[in-house]
Coordinates of C-alpha atoms in Angstrom, one line a residue:
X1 CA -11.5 -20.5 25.7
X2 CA -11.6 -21.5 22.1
X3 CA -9.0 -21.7 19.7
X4 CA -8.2 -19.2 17.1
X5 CA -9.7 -19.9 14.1
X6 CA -7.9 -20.4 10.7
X7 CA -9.0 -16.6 9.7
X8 CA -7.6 -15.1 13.2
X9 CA -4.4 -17.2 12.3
X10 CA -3.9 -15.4 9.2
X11 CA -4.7 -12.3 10.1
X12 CA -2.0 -12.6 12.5
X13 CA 0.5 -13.8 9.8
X14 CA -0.7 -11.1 7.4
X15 CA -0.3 -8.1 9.9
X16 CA 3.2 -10.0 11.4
X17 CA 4.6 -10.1 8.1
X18 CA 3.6 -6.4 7.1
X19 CA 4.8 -5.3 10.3
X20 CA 8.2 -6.7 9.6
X21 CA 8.9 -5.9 6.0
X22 CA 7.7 -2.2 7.0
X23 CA 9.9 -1.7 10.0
X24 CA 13.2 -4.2 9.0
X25 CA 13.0 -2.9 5.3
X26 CA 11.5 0.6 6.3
X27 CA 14.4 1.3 8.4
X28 CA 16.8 0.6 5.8
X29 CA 15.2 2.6 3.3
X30 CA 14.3 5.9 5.7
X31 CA 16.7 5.4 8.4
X32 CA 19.9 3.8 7.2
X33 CA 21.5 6.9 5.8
X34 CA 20.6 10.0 6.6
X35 CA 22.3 13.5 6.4
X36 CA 21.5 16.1 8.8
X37 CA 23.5 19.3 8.1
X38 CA 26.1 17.2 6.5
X39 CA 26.2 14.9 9.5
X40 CA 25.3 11.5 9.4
X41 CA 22.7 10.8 11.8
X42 CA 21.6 7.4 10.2
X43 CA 21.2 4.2 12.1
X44 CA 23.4 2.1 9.9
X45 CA 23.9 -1.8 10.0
X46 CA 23.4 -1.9 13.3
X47 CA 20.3 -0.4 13.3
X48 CA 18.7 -2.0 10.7
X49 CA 19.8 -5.2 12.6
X50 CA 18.1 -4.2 15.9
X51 CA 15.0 -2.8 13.6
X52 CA 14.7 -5.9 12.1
X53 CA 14.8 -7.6 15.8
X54 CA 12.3 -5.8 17.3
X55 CA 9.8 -6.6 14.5
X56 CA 10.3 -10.3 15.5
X57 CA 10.5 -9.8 19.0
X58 CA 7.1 -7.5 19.2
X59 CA 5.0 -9.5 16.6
X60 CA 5.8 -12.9 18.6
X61 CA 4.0 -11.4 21.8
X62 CA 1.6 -9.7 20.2
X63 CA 0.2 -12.8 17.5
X64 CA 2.4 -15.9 18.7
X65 CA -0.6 -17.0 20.8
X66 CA -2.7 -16.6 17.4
X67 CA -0.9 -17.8 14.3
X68 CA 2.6 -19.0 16.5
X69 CA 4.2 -15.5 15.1
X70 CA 6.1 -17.1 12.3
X71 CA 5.7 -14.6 9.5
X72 CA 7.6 -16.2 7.5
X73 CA 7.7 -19.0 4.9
X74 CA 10.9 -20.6 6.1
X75 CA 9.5 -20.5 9.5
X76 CA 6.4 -21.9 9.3
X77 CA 8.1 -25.4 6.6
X78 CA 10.4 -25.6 9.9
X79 CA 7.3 -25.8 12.0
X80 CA 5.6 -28.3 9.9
X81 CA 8.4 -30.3 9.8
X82 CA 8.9 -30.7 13.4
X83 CA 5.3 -31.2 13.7
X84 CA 4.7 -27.7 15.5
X85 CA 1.7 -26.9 13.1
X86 CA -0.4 -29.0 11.1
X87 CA 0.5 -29.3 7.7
X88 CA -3.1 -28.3 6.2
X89 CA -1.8 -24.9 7.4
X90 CA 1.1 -24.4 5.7
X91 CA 0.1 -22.7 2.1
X92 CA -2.6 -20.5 3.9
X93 CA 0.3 -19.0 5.9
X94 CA 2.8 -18.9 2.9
X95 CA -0.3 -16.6 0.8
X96 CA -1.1 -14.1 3.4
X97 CA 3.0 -13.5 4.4
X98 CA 3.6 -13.3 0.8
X99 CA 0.9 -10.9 0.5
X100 CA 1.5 -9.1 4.2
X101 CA 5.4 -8.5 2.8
X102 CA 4.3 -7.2 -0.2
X103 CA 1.6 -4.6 1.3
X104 CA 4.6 -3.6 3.4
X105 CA 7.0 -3.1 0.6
X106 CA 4.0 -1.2 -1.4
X107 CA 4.1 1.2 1.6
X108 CA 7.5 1.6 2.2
X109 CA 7.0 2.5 -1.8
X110 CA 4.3 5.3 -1.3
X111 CA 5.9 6.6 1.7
X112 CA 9.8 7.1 -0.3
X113 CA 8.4 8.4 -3.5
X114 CA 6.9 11.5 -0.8
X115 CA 10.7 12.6 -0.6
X116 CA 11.7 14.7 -4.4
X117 CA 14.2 13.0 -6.2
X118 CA 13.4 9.4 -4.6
X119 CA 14.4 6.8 -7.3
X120 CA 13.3 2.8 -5.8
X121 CA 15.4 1.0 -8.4
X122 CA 18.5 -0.1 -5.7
X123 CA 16.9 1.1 -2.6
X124 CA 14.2 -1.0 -1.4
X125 CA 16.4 -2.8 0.6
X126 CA 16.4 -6.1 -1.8
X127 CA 18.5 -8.7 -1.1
X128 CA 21.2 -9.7 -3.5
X129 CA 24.5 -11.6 -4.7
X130 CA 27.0 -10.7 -7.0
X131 CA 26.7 -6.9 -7.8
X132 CA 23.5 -6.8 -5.8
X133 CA 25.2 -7.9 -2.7
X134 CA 26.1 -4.7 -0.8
X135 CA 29.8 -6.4 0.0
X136 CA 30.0 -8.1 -3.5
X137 CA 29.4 -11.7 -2.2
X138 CA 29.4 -14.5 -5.0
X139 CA 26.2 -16.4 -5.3
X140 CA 28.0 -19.4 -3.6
X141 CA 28.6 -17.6 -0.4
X142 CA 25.0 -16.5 -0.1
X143 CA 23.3 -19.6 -0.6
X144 CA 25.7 -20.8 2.0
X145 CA 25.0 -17.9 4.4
X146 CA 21.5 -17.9 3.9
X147 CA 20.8 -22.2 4.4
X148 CA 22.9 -21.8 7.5
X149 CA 21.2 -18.4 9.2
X150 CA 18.3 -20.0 8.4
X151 CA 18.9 -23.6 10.0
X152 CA 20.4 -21.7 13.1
X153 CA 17.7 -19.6 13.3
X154 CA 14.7 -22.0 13.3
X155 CA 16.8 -24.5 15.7
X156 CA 16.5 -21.1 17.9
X157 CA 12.8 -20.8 17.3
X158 CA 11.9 -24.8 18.1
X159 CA 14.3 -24.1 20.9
X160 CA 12.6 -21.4 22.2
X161 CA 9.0 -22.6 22.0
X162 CA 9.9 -26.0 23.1
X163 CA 7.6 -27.2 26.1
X164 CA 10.9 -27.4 27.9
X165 CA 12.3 -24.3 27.5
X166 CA 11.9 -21.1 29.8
X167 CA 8.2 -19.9 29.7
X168 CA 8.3 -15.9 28.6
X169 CA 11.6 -15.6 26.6
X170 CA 11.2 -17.1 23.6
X171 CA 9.8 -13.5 21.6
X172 CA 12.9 -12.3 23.3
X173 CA 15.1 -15.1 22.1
X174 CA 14.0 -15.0 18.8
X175 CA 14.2 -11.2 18.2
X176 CA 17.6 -11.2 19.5
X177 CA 18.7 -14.2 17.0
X178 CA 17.1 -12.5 14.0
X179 CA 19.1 -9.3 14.9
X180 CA 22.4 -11.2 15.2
X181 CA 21.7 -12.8 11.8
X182 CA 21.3 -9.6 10.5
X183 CA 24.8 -7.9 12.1
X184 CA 26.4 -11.3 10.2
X185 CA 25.0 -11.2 6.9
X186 CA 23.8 -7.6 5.6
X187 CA 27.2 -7.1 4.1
X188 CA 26.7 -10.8 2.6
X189 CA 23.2 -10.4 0.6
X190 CA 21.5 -7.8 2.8
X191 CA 19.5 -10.6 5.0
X192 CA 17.1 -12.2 3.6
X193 CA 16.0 -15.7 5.7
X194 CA 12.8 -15.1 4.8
X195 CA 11.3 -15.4 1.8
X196 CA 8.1 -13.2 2.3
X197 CA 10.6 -10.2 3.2
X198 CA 12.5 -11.0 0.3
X199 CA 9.7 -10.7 -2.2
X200 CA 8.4 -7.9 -0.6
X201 CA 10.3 -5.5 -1.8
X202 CA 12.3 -6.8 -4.8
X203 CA 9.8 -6.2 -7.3
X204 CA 10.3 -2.6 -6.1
X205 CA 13.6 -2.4 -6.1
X206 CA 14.0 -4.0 -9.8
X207 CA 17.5 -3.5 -10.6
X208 CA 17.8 -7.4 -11.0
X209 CA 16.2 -8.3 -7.3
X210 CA 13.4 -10.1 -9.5
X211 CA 15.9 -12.5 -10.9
X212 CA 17.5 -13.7 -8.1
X213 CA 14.4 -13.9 -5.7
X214 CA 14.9 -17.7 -6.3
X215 CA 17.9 -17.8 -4.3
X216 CA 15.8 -16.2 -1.3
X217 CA 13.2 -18.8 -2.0
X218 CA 15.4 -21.9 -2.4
X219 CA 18.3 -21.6 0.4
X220 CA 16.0 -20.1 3.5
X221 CA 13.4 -23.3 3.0
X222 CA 16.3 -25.4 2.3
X223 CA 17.9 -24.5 6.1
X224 CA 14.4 -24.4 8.0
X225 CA 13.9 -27.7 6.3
X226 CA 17.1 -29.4 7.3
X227 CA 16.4 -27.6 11.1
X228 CA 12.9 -29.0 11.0
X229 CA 13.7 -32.4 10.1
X230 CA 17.0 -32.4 12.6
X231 CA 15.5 -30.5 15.9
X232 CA 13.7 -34.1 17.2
X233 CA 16.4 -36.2 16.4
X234 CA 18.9 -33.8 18.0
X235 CA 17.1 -33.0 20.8
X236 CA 14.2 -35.2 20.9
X237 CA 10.4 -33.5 22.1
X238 CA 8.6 -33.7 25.2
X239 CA 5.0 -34.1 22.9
X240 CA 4.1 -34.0 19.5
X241 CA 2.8 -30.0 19.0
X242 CA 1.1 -31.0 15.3
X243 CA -2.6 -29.7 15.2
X244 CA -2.4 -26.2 16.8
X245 CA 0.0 -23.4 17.0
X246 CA 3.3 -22.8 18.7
X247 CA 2.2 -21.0 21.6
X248 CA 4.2 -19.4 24.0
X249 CA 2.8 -20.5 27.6
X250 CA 3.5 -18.1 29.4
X251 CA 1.3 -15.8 27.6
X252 CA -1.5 -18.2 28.0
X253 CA -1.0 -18.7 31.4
X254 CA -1.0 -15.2 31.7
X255 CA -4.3 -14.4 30.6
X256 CA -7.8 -14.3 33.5
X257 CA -8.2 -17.7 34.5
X258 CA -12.0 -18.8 36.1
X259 CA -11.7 -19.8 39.7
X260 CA -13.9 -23.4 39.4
X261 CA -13.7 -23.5 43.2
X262 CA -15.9 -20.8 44.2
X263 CA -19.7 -22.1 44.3

């Protein structure tokens, strides 16, 4: 079977990336608080968490034997740096997540502004520091929390998708981390580790996200970079992945295979 080509591989990081702003962000905006005959029936932090999770968790089985499911910026400068994907790769996947968050933030947009009285400035789910953090973190605490989620979370991800790892968990693994990142740091800056998700809905949202989309930029590359760099030397590689994909195996070895014994 041939390999996916270089427009299947962003098709899959475009649709990944929408998928994931629109149902992390989406759920926060729709879901997070909501009144039901005075009753709060919302899904609050936790839910947004596990929303957020899923996303991962179902994109990385359905595209991760296409693109390697990264759908995100900080993900796939991990993966280059590690040599899991080729760099020639790297600002193709960085334009279509960009462009996947923000046709997910533009929806979660269209769909809000169907509700009267809907106002986006504040609630688009941007990330923030300062007065734009929802638990008034400084800007010194975010940076910190977001270069360290981040680090943690690609170390999870090269982990996970390692040739020695466990073949079949690693969508699970890495759904399941990004969820615990989230339960950690909404209160902090509202979870960004991901630069796509973080653009795609602050120009939105306004209400300062614009000007401090920088920090979303500059401390989630700064982490996967320092993961990317440190996963061989900590843990050293059974091969060098560079030139395709990270694939999860057990997918692949999952799909009809031709019996070459049969005459």
């Amino acid at each position: 079977m041939s390999p996916p080509t270089m427009f299947h591989r962003l098709s899959a990081e475009f649709v990944g990336t929408f998928w994931l702003v629109l149902g992390g962000c989406g759920s926060a905006v729709f879901a997070a608080k909501f009144m039901s005959d005075d009753i709060s029936v919302g899904i609050g932090f936790l839910g947004v968490a596990l929303a957020f999770g899923l996303t991962v968790l179902t994109g990385v089985y359905a595209f991760g034997t296409i693109s390697g499911g990264h759908f995100n910026p900080a993900v796939t400068l991990g993966a280059a740096l590690a040599g899991r994907v080729e760099w020639k790769a790297v600002p193709g996947y960085w334009i279509v997540q960009v462009i996947g968050g923000l046709v997910g933030g533009l929806v979660i947009y269209l769909i809000a502004s169907g509700r009267e009285g809907f106002d986006p400035v504040g609630n688009m789910a941007a990330n923030g520091y300062g007065d734009n953090s929802p638990g008034g973190y400084s800007l010194v605490a975010v940076l910190i929390a977001e270069v360290v989620l981040t680090a943690i979370f690609l170390l999870v991800i090269l982990g996970s998708t390692d040739d020695r790892a466990p073949k079949g968990f690693a969508g699970l693994s890495i759904g399941l981390s990004l969820t615990l990142i989230h339960l950690i740091s909404i209160p902090i800056s509202n979870t960004s580790v991901n630069p796509a998700r973080s653009t795609g809905v602050a120009f939105f949202n306004a209400d300062g996200a614009p000007g401090q989309l920088w920090v979303f930029w500059l401390a989630p590359l700064v982490g996967a970079a320092v993961a990317g760099i440190a996963y061989p030397y900590l843990f050293g590689r059974a091969e060098k992945l560079a030139d395709r994909p990270v694939r999860d195996d057990a997918l692949e070895a999952a799909k009809p295979q031709t019996d070459t014994t049969r005459r």
